[in-house]
Short mmCIF file of C-alpha atoms and ligand atoms in Angstrom, two decimals:
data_model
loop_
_atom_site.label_atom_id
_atom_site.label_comp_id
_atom_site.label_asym_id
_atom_site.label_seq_id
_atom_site.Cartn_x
_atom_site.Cartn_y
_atom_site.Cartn_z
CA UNK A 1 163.44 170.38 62.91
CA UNK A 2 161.33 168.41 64.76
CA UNK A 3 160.98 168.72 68.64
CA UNK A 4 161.79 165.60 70.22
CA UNK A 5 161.25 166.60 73.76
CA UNK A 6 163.45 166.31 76.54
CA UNK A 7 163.53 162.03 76.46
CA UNK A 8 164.43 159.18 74.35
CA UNK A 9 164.41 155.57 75.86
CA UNK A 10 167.20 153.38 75.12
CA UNK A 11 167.10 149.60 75.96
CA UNK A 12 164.98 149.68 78.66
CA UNK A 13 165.62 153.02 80.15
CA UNK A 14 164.67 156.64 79.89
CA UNK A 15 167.76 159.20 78.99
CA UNK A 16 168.14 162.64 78.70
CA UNK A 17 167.72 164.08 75.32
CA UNK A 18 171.40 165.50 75.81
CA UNK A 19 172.68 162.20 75.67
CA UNK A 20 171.44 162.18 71.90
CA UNK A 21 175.18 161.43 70.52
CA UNK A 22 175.74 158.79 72.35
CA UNK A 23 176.58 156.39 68.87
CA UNK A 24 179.56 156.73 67.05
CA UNK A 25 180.83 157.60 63.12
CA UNK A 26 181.14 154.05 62.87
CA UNK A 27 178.04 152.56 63.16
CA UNK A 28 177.47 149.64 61.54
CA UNK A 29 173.43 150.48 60.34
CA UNK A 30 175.18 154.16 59.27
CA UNK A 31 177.13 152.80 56.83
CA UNK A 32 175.27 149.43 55.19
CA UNK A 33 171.67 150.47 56.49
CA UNK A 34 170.57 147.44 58.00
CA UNK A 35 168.23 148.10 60.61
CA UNK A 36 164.45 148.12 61.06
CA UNK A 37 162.18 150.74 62.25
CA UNK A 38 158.45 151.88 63.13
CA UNK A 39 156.18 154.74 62.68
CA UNK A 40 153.42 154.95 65.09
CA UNK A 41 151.23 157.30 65.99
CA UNK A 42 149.56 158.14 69.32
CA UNK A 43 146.20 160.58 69.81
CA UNK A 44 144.57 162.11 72.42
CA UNK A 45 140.71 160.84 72.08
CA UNK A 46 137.54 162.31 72.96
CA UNK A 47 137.65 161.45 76.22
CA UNK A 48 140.56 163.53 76.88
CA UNK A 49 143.06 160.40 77.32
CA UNK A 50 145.78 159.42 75.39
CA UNK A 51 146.08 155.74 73.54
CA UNK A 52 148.45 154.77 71.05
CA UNK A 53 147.44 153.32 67.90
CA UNK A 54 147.89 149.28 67.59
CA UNK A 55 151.06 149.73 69.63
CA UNK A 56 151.80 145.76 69.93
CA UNK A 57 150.83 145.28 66.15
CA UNK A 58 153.56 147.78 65.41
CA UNK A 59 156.57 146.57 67.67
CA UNK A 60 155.79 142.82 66.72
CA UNK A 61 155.90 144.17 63.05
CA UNK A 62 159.42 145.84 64.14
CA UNK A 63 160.70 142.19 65.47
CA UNK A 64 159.54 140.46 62.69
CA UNK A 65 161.35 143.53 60.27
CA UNK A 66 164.37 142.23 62.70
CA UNK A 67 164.41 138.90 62.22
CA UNK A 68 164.14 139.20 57.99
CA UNK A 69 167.79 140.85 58.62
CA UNK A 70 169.05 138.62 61.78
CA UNK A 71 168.89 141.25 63.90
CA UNK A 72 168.42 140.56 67.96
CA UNK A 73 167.70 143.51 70.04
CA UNK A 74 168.44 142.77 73.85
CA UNK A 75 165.44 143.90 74.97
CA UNK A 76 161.54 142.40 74.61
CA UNK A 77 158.57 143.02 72.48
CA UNK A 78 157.01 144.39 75.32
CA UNK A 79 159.93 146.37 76.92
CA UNK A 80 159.77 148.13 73.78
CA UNK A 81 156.07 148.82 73.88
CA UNK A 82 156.88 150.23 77.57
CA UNK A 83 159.40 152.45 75.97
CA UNK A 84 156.50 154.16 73.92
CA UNK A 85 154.57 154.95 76.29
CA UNK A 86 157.19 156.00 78.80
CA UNK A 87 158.40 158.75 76.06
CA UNK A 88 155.25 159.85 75.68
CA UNK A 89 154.56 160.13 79.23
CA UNK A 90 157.86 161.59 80.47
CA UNK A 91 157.86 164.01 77.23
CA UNK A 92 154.04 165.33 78.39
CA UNK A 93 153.15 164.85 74.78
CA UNK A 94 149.17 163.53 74.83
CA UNK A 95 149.62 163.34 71.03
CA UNK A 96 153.08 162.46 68.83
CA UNK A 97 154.61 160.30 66.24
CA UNK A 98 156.76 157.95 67.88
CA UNK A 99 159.97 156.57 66.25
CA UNK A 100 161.32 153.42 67.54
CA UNK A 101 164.90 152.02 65.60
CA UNK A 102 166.46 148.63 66.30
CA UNK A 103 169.94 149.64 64.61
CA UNK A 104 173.81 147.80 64.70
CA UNK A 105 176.45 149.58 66.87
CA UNK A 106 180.13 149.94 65.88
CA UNK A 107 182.09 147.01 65.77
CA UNK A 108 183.24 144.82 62.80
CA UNK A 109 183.24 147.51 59.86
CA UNK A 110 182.80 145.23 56.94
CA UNK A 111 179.42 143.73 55.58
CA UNK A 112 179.40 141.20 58.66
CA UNK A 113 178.25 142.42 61.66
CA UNK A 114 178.21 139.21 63.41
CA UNK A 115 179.53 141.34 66.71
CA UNK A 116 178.00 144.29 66.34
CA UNK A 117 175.81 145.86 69.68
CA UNK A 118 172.49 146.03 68.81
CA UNK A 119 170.95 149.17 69.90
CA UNK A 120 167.26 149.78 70.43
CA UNK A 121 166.06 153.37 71.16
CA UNK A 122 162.42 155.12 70.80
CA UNK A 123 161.86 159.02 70.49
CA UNK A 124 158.85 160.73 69.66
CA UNK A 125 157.64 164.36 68.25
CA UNK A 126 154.41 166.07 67.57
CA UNK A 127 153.33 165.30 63.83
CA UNK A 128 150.83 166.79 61.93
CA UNK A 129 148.66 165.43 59.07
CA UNK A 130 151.45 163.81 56.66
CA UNK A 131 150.00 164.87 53.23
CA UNK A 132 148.43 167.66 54.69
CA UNK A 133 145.11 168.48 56.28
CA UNK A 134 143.75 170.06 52.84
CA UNK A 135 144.89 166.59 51.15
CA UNK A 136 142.73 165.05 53.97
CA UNK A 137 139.90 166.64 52.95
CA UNK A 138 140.66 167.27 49.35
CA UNK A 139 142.79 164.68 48.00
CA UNK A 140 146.37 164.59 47.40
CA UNK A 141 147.72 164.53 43.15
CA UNK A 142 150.09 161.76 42.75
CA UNK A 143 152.57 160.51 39.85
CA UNK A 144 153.65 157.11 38.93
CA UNK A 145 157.35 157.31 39.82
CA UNK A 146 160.16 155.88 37.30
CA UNK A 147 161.20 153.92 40.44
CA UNK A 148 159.74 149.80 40.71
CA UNK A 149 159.20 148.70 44.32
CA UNK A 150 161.82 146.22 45.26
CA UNK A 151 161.76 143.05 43.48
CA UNK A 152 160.70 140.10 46.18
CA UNK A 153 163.47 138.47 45.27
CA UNK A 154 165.68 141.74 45.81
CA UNK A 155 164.62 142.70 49.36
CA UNK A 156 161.95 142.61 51.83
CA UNK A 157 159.05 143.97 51.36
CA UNK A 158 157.61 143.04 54.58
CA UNK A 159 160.45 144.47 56.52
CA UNK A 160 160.35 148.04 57.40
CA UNK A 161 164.45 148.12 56.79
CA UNK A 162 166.07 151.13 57.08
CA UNK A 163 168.41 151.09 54.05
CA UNK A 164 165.36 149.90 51.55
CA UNK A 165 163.94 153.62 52.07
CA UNK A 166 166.36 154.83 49.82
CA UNK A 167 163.75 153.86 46.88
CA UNK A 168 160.72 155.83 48.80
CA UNK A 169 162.98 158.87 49.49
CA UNK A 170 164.08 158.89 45.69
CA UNK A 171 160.61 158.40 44.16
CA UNK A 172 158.87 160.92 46.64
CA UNK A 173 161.54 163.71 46.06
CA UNK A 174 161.20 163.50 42.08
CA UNK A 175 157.10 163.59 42.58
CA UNK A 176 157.57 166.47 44.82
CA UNK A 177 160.05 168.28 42.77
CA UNK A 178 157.72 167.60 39.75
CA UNK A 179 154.36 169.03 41.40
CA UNK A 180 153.22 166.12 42.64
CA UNK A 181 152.27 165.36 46.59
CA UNK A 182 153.33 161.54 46.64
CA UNK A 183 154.65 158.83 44.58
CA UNK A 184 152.79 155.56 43.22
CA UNK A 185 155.34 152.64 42.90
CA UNK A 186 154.63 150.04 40.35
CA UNK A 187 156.40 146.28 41.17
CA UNK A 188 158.66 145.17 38.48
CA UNK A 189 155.94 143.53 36.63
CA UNK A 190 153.81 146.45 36.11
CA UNK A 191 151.31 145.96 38.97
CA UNK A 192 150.75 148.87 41.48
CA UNK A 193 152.53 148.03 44.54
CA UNK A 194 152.21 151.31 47.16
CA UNK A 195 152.92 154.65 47.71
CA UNK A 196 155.94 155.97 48.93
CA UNK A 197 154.85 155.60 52.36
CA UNK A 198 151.72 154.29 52.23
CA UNK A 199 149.99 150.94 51.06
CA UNK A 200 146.69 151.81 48.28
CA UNK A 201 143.17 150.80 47.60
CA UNK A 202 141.14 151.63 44.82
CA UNK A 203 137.37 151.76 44.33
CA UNK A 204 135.15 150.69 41.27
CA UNK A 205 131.53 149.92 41.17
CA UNK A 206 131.47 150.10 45.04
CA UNK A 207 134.40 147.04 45.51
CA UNK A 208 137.27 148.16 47.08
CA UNK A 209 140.85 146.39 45.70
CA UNK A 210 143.83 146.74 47.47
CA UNK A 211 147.24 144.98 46.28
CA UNK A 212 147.75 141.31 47.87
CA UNK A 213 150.26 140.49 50.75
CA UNK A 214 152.12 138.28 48.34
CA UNK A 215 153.36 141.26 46.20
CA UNK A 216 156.12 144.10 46.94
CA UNK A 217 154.04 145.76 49.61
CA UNK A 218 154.55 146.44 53.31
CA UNK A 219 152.00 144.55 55.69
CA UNK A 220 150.14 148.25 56.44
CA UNK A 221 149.00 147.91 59.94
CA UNK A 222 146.40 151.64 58.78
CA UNK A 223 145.92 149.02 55.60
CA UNK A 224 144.36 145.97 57.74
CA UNK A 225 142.85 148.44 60.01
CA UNK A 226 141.00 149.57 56.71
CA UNK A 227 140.30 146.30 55.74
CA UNK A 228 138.56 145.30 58.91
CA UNK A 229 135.93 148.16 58.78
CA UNK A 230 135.49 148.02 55.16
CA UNK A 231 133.82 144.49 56.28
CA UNK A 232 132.50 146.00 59.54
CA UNK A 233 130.72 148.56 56.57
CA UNK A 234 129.56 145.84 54.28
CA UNK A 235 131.62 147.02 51.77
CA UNK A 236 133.21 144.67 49.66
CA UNK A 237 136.98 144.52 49.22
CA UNK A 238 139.12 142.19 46.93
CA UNK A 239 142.95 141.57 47.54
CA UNK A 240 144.41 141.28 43.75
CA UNK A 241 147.05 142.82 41.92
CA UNK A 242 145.75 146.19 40.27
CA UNK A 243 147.28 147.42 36.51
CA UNK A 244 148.16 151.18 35.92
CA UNK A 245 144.87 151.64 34.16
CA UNK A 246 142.51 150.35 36.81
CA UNK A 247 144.45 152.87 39.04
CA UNK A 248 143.36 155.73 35.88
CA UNK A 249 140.22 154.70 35.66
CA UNK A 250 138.65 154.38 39.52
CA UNK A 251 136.25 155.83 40.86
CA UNK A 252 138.18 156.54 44.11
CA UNK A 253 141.59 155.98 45.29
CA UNK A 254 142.86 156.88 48.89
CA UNK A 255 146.46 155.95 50.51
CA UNK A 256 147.14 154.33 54.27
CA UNK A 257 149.51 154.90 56.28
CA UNK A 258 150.48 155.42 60.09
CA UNK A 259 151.66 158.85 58.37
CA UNK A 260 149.33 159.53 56.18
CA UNK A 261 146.43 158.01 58.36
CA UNK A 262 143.34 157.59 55.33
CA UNK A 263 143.91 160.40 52.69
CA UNK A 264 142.11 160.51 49.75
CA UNK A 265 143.53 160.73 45.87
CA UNK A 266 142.32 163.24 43.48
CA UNK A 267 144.35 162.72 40.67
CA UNK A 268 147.21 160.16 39.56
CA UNK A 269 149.27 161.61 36.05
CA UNK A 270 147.13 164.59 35.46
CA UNK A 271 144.06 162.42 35.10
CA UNK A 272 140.93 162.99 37.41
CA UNK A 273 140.15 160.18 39.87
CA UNK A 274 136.22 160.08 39.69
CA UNK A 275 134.90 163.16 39.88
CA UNK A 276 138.45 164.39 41.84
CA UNK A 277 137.41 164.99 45.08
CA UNK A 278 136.95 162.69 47.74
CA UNK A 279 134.63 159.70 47.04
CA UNK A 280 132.11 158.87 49.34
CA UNK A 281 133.58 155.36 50.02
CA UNK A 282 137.10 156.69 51.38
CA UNK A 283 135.26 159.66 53.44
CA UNK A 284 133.23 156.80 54.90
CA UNK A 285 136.52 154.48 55.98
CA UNK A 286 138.01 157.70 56.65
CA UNK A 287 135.52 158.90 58.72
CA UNK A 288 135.07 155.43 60.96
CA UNK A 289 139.16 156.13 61.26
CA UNK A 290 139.40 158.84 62.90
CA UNK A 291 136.40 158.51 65.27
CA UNK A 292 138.60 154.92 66.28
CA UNK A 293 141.76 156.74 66.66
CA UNK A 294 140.76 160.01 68.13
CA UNK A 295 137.30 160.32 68.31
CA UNK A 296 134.66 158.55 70.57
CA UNK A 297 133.90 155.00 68.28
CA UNK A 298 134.65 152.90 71.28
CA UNK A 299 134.62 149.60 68.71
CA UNK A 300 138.06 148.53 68.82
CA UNK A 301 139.30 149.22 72.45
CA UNK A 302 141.93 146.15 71.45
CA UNK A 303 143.74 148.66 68.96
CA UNK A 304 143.84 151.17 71.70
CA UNK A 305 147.22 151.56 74.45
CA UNK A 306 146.15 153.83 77.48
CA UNK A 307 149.15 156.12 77.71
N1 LIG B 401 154.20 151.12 52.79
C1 LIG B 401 155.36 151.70 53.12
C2 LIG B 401 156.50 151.59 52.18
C3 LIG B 401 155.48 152.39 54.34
O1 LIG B 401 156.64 152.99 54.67
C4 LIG B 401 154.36 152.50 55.19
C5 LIG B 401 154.46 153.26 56.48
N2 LIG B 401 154.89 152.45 57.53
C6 LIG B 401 153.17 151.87 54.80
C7 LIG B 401 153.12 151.19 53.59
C8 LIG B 401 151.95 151.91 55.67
O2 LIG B 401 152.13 151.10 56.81
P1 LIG B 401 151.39 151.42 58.18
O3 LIG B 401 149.96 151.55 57.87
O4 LIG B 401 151.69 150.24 59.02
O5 LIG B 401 151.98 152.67 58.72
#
């Protein structure tokens, strides 16, 4: 298990990590899943300080995830942000996943939770590379799972809702039990959507594609991060739909993801992605990553929180 530290922050306030269990059997989100929730990540940086990653981006993402489900958490965007950094802080962690959950207390128990608390809590732990620091350097092998990304007109793919991970959990297990490091979801038309926890870009001829907003993806925050310096590179980057075999036959294909930060793909179905090993495109985006997040590339001090 993950350690948590001694902290969590809960509407506004710091509480002892003994107070843990303070929710009960019947919560609402527990049973129906409707909640919303946030991965972000925080690093200590070259200059020995400690700034987490696009911190509002992330906690106006979570609102927005709250309003798709008519959610209302008691407390403000940037109470919430405060929370972050006050876990991080009071835990002494200078780097650490953090974990924030807007979720429905117990009240009504059938599917209408007009009454319901809303609870909004934020804990953090220490989190390595996602996929691996070998898939970092090497690339990851993925499958196409037998799973579609939800249908637009099933769910919301811009929410980050806690019950919709039940199609990620489902299509990553099967590609890990089958050999596989992560799962490719196709949208119910055939079109690559994302990964199991990660949006995906693919490179041919030196232009990089990445699926469009307006299909079954989430709105990566890592994913417009990528986007930005791929223009701050010069490198040219188209937002269309991408078909199974334009996946097969790229050059290069890397995932994004708070997670999974930029980590390259070697092979998708037992077929080679380029020559499979990391392209020189990705280790370039990659590279201008993690100088931004942890390194000294002082370019984007506006994606940066001082813890
Ligand atoms: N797609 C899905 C389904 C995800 O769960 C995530 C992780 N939040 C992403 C994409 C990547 O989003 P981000 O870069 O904001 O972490």
């Amino acid at each position: 298990m993950v350690d948590p530290g001694r902290k969590f922050w809960r509407d506004g306030e710091l509480v002892d990590w003994s107070e843990q269990g303070f929710t009960s059997l019947l919560t609402h989100t527990l049973h129906y899943g409707v909640g919303a929730f946030e991965g972000i990540r925080a690093y200590r940086r070259a200059d020995g300080n400690t700034y987490v990653f696009r911190l509002r981006e992330h906690i106006e993402r979570l609102y927005d995830s709250c309003r798709l489900v008519m959610i209302d958490p008691i407390v403000t965007i940037e109470q919430t942000m405060q929370g972050c950094i006050d876990v991080l802080r009071s835990n002494g962690m200078d780097d650490g996943y953090i974990r924030p959950m807007v979720f429905l207390g117990p009240g009504a128990m059938g599917i209408l939770p007009l009454q319901n608390p809303v609870v909004t809590f934020v804990v953090a732990w220490s989190w390595g590379a996602y996929l691996g620091t070998d898939g970092l350097e090497n690339g990851i092998r993925c499958t196409i799972s037998a799973y579609s990304r939800h249908h637009i007109k099933v769910a919301f793919a811009k929410g980050k809702l806690n019950g919709q991970y039940i199609n990620s959990v489902m299509a990553k297990q099967e590609a890990k039990k089958s050999g596989f490091d992560e799962a490719l979801m196709l949208d119910v038309n055939g079109y690559v959507s994302e990964g199991s926890g990660e949006n995906i870009f693919i490179i041919k001829d030196g232009t990089i594609t990445t699926p469009p907003l307006s299909g079954s993806i989430l709105a990566g925050i890592t994913r417009a991060t990528v986007i930005a310096l791929a223009a701050e590179e010069g490198i040219p980057l188209a937002e269309t739909p991408i078909t199974r075999d334009q996946l097969y036959l790229a050059d290069e294909v890397f995932l994004t993801g708070t997670a999974a930060e930029v980590t390259p793909v070697r092979e998708v179905d037992h077929r080679k992605i380029g020559n499979g090993a990391r392209g020189p495109i990705t280790e370039r985006l990659q590279q201008r990553y993690f100088d931004i997040v942890k390194g000294s590339d002082d370019s984007h001090p506006e994606w940066l929180a001082r813890v």
